[in-house]
mmCIF file of the N, C-alpha and C atoms, coordinates in Angstrom:
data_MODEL
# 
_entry.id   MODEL 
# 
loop_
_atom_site.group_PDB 
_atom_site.id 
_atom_site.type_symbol 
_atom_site.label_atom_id 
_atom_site.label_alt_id 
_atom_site.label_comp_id 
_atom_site.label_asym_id 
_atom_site.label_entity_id 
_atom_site.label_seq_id 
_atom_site.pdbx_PDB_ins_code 
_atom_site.Cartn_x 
_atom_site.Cartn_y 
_atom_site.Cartn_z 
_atom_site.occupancy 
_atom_site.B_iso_or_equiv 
_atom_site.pdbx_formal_charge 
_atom_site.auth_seq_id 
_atom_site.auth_comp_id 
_atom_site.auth_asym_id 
_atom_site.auth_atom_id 
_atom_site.pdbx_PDB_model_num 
ATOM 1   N N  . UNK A 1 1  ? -15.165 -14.538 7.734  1.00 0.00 ? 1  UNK A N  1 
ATOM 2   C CA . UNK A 1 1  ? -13.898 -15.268 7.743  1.00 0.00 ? 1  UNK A CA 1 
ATOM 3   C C  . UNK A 1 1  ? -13.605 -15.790 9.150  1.00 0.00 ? 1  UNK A C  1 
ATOM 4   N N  . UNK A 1 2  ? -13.606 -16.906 9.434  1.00 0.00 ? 2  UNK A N  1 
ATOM 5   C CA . UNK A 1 2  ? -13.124 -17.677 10.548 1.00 0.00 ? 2  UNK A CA 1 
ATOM 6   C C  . UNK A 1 2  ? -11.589 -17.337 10.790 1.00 0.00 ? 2  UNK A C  1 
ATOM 7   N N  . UNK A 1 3  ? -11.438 -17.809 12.019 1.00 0.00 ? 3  UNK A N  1 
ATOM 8   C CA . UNK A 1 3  ? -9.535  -17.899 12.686 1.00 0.00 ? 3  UNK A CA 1 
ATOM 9   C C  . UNK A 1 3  ? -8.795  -19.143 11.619 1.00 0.00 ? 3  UNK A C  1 
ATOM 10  N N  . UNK A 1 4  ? -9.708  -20.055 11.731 1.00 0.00 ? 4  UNK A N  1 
ATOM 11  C CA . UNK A 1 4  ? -8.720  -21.339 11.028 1.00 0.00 ? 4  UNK A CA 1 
ATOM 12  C C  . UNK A 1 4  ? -8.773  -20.900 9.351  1.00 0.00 ? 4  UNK A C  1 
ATOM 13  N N  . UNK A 1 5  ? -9.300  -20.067 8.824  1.00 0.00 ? 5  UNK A N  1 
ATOM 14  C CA . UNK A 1 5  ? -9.079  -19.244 7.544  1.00 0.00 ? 5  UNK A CA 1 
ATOM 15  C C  . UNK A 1 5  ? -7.895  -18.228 7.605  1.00 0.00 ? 5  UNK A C  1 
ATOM 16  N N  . UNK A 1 6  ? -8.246  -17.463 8.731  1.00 0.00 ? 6  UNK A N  1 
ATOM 17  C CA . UNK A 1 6  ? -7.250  -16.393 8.552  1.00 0.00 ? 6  UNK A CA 1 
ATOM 18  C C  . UNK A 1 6  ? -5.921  -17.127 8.643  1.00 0.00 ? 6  UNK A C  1 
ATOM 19  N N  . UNK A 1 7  ? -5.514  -18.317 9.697  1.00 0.00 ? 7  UNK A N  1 
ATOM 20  C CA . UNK A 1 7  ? -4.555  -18.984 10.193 1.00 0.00 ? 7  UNK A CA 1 
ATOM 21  C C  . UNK A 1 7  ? -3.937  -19.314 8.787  1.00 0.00 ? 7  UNK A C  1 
ATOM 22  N N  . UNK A 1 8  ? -4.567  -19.807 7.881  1.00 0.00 ? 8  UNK A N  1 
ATOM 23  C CA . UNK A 1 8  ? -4.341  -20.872 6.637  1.00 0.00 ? 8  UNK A CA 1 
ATOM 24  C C  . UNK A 1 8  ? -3.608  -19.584 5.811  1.00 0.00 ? 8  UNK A C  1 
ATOM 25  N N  . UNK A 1 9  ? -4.060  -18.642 5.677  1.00 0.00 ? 9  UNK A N  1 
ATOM 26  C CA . UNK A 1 9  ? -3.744  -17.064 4.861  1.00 0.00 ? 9  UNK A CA 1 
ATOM 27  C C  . UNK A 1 9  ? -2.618  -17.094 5.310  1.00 0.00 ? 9  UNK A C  1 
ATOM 28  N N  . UNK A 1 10 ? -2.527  -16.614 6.701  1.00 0.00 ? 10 UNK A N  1 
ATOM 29  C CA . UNK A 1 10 ? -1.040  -16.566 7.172  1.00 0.00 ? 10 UNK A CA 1 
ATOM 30  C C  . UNK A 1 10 ? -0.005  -17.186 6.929  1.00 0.00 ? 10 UNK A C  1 
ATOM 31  N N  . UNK A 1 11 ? -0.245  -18.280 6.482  1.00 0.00 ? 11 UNK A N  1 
ATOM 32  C CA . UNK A 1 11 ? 0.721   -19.430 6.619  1.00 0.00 ? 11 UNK A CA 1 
ATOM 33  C C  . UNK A 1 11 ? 1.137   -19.515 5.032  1.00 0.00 ? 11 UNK A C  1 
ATOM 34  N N  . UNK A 1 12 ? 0.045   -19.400 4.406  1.00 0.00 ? 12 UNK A N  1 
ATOM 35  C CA . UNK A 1 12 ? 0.116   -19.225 2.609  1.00 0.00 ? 12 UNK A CA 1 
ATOM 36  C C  . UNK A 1 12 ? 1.070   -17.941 2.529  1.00 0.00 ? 12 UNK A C  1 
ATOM 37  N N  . UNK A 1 13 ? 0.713   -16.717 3.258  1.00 0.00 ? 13 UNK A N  1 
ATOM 38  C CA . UNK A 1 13 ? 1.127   -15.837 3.119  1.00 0.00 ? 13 UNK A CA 1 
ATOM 39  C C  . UNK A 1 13 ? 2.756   -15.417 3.549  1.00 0.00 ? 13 UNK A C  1 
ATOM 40  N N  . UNK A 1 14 ? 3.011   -15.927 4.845  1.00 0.00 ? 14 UNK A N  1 
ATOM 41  C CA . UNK A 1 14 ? 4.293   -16.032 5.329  1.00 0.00 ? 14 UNK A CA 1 
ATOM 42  C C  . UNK A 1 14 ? 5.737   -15.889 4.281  1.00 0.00 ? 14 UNK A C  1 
ATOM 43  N N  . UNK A 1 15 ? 5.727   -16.881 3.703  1.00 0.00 ? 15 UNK A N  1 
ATOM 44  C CA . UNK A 1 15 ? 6.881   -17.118 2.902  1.00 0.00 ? 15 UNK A CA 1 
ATOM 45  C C  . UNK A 1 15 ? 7.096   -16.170 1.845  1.00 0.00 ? 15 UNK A C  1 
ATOM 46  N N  . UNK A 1 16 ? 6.049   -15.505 1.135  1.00 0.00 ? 16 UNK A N  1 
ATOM 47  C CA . UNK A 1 16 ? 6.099   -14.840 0.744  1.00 0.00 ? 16 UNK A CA 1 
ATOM 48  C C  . UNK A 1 16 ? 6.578   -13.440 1.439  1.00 0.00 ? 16 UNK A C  1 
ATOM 49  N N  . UNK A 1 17 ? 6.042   -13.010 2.108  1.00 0.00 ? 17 UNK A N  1 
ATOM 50  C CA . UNK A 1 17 ? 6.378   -12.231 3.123  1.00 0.00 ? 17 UNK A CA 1 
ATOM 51  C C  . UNK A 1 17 ? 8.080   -12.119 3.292  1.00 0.00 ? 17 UNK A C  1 
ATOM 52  N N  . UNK A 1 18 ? 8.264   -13.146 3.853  1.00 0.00 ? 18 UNK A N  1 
ATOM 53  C CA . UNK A 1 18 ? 9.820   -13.271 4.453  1.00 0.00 ? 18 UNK A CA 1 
ATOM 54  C C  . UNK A 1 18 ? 10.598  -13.350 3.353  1.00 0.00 ? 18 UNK A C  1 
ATOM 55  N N  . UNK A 1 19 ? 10.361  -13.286 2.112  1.00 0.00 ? 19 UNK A N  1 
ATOM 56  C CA . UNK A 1 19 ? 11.137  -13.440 0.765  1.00 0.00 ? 19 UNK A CA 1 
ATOM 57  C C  . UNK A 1 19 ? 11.142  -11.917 0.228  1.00 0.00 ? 19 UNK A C  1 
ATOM 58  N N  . UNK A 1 20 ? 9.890   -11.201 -0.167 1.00 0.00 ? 20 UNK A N  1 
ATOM 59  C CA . UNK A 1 20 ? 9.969   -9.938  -0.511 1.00 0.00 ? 20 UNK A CA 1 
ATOM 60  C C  . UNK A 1 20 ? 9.663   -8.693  0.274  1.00 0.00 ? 20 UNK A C  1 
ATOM 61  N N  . UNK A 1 21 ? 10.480  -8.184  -0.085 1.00 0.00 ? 21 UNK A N  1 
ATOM 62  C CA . UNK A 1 21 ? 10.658  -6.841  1.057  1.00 0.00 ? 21 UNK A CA 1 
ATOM 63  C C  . UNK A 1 21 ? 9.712   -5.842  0.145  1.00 0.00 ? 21 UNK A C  1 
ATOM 64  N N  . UNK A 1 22 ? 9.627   -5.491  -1.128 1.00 0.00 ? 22 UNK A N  1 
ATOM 65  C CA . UNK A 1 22 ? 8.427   -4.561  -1.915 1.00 0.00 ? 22 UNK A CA 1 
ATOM 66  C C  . UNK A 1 22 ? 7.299   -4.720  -1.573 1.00 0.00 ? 22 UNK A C  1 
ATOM 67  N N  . UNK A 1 23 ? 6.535   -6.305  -0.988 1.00 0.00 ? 23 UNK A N  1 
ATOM 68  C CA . UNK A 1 23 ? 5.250   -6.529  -0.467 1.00 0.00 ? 23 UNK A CA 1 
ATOM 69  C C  . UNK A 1 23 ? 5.182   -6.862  1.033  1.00 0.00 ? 23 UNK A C  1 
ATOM 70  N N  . UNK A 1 24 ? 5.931   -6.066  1.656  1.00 0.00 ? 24 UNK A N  1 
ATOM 71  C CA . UNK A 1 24 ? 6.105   -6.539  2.969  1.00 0.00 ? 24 UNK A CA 1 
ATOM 72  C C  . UNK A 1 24 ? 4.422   -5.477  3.765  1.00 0.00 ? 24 UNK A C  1 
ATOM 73  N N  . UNK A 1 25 ? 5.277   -4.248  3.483  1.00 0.00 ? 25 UNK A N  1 
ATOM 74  C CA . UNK A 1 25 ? 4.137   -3.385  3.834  1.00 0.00 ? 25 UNK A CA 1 
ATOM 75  C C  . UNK A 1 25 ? 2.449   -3.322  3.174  1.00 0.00 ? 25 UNK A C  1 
ATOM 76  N N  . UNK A 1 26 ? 2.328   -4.029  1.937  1.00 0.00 ? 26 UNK A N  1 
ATOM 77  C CA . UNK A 1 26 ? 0.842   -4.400  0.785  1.00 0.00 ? 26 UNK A CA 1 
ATOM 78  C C  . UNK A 1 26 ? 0.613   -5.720  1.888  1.00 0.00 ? 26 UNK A C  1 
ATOM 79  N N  . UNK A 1 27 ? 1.478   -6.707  2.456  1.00 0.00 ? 27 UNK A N  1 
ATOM 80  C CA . UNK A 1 27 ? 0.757   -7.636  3.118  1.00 0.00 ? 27 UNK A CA 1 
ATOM 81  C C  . UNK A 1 27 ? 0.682   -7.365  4.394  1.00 0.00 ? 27 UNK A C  1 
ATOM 82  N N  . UNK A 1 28 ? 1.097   -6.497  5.080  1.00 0.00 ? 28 UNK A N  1 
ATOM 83  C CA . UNK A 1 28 ? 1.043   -6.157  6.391  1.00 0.00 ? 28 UNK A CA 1 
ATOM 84  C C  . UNK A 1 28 ? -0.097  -5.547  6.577  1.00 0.00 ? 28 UNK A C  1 
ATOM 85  N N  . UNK A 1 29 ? -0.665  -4.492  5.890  1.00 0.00 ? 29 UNK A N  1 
ATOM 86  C CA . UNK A 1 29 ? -1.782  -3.970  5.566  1.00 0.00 ? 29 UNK A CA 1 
ATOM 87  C C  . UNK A 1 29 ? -3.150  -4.601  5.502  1.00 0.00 ? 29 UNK A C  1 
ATOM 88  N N  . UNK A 1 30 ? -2.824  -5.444  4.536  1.00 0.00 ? 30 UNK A N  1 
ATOM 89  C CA . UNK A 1 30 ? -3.896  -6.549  4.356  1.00 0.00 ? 30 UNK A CA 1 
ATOM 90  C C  . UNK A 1 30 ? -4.627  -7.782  5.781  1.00 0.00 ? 30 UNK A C  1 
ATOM 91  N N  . UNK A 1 31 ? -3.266  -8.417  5.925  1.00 0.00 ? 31 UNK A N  1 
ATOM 92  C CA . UNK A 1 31 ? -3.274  -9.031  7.802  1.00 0.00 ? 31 UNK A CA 1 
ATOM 93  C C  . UNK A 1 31 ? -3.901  -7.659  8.515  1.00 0.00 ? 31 UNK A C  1 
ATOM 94  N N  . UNK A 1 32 ? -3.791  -6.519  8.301  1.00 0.00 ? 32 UNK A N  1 
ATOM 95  C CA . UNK A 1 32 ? -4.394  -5.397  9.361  1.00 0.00 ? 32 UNK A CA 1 
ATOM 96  C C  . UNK A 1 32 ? -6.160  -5.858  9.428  1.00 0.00 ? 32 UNK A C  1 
ATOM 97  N N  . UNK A 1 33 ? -6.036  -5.097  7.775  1.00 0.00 ? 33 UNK A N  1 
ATOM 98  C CA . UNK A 1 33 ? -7.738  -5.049  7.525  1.00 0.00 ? 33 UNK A CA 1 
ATOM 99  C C  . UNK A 1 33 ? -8.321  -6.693  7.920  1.00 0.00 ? 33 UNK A C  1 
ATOM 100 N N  . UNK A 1 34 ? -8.096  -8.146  7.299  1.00 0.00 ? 34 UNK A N  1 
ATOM 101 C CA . UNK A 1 34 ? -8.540  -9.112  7.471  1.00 0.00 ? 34 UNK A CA 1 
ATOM 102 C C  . UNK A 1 34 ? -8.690  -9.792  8.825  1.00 0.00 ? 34 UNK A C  1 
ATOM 103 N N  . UNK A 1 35 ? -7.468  -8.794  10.035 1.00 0.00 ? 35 UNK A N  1 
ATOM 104 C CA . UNK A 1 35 ? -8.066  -9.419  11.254 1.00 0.00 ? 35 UNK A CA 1 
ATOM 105 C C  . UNK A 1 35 ? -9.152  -8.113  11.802 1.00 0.00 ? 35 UNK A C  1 
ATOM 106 N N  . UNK A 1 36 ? -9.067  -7.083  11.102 1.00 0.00 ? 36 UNK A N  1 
ATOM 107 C CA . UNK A 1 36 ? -10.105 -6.280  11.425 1.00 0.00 ? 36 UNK A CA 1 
ATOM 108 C C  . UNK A 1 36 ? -11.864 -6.397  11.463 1.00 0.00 ? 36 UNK A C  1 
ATOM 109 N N  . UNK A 1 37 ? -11.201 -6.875  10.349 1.00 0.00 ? 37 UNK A N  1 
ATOM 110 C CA . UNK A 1 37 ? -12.942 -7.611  9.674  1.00 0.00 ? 37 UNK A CA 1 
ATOM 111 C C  . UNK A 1 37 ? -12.604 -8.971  10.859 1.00 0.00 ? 37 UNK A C  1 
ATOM 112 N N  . UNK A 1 38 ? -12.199 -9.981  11.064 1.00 0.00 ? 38 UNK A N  1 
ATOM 113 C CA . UNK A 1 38 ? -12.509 -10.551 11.686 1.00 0.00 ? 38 UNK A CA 1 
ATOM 114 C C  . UNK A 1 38 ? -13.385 -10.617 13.429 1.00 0.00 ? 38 UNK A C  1 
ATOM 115 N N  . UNK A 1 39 ? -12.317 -9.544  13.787 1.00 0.00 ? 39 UNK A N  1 
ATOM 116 C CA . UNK A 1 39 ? -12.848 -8.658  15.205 1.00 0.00 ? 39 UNK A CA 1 
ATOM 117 C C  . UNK A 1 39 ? -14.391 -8.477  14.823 1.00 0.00 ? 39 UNK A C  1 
ATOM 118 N N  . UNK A 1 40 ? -14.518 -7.146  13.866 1.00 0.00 ? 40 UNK A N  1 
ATOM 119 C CA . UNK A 1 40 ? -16.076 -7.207  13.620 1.00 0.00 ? 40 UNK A CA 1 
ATOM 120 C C  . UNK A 1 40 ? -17.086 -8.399  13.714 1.00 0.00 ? 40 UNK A C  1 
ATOM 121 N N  . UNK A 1 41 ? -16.741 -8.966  12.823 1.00 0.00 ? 41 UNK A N  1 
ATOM 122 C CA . UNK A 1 41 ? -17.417 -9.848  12.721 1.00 0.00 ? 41 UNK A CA 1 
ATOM 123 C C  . UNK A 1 41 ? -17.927 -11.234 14.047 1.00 0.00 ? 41 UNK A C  1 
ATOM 124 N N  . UNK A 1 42 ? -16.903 -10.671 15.042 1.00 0.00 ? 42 UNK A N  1 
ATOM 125 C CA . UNK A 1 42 ? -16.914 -11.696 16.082 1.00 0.00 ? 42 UNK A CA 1 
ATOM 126 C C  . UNK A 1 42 ? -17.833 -11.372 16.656 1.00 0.00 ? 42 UNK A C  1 
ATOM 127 N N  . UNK A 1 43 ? -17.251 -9.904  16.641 1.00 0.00 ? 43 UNK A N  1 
ATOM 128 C CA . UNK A 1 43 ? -18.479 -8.765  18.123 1.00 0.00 ? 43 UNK A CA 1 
ATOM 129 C C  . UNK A 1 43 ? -19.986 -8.751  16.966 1.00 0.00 ? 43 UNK A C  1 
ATOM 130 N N  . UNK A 1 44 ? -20.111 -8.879  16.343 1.00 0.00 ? 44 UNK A N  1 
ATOM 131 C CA . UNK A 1 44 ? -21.108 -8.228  15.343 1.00 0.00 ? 44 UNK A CA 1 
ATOM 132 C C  . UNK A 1 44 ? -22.319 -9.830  15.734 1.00 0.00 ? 44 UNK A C  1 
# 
């Protein structure tokens, strides 16, 4: 997964975000792991 992917997620993802508070912490989580894997994948 590239930056200008993850960027695009974020941005898809945002509004959602700022609307529901039940998936705040399921998408916060997710942004964790997906820039995690990204890191890897940089150094890797």
């Amino acid at each position: 997964m590239t930056r200008c992917d993850f960027l695009v997620l974020l941005v898809t993802v945002w509004p959602s975000y700022a609307s529901s508070r039940p998936l705040a912490k399921l998408l916060l989580s997710a942004r964790f792991l997906i820039s995690h894997k990204a890191e890897k994948a940089s150094t890797a």
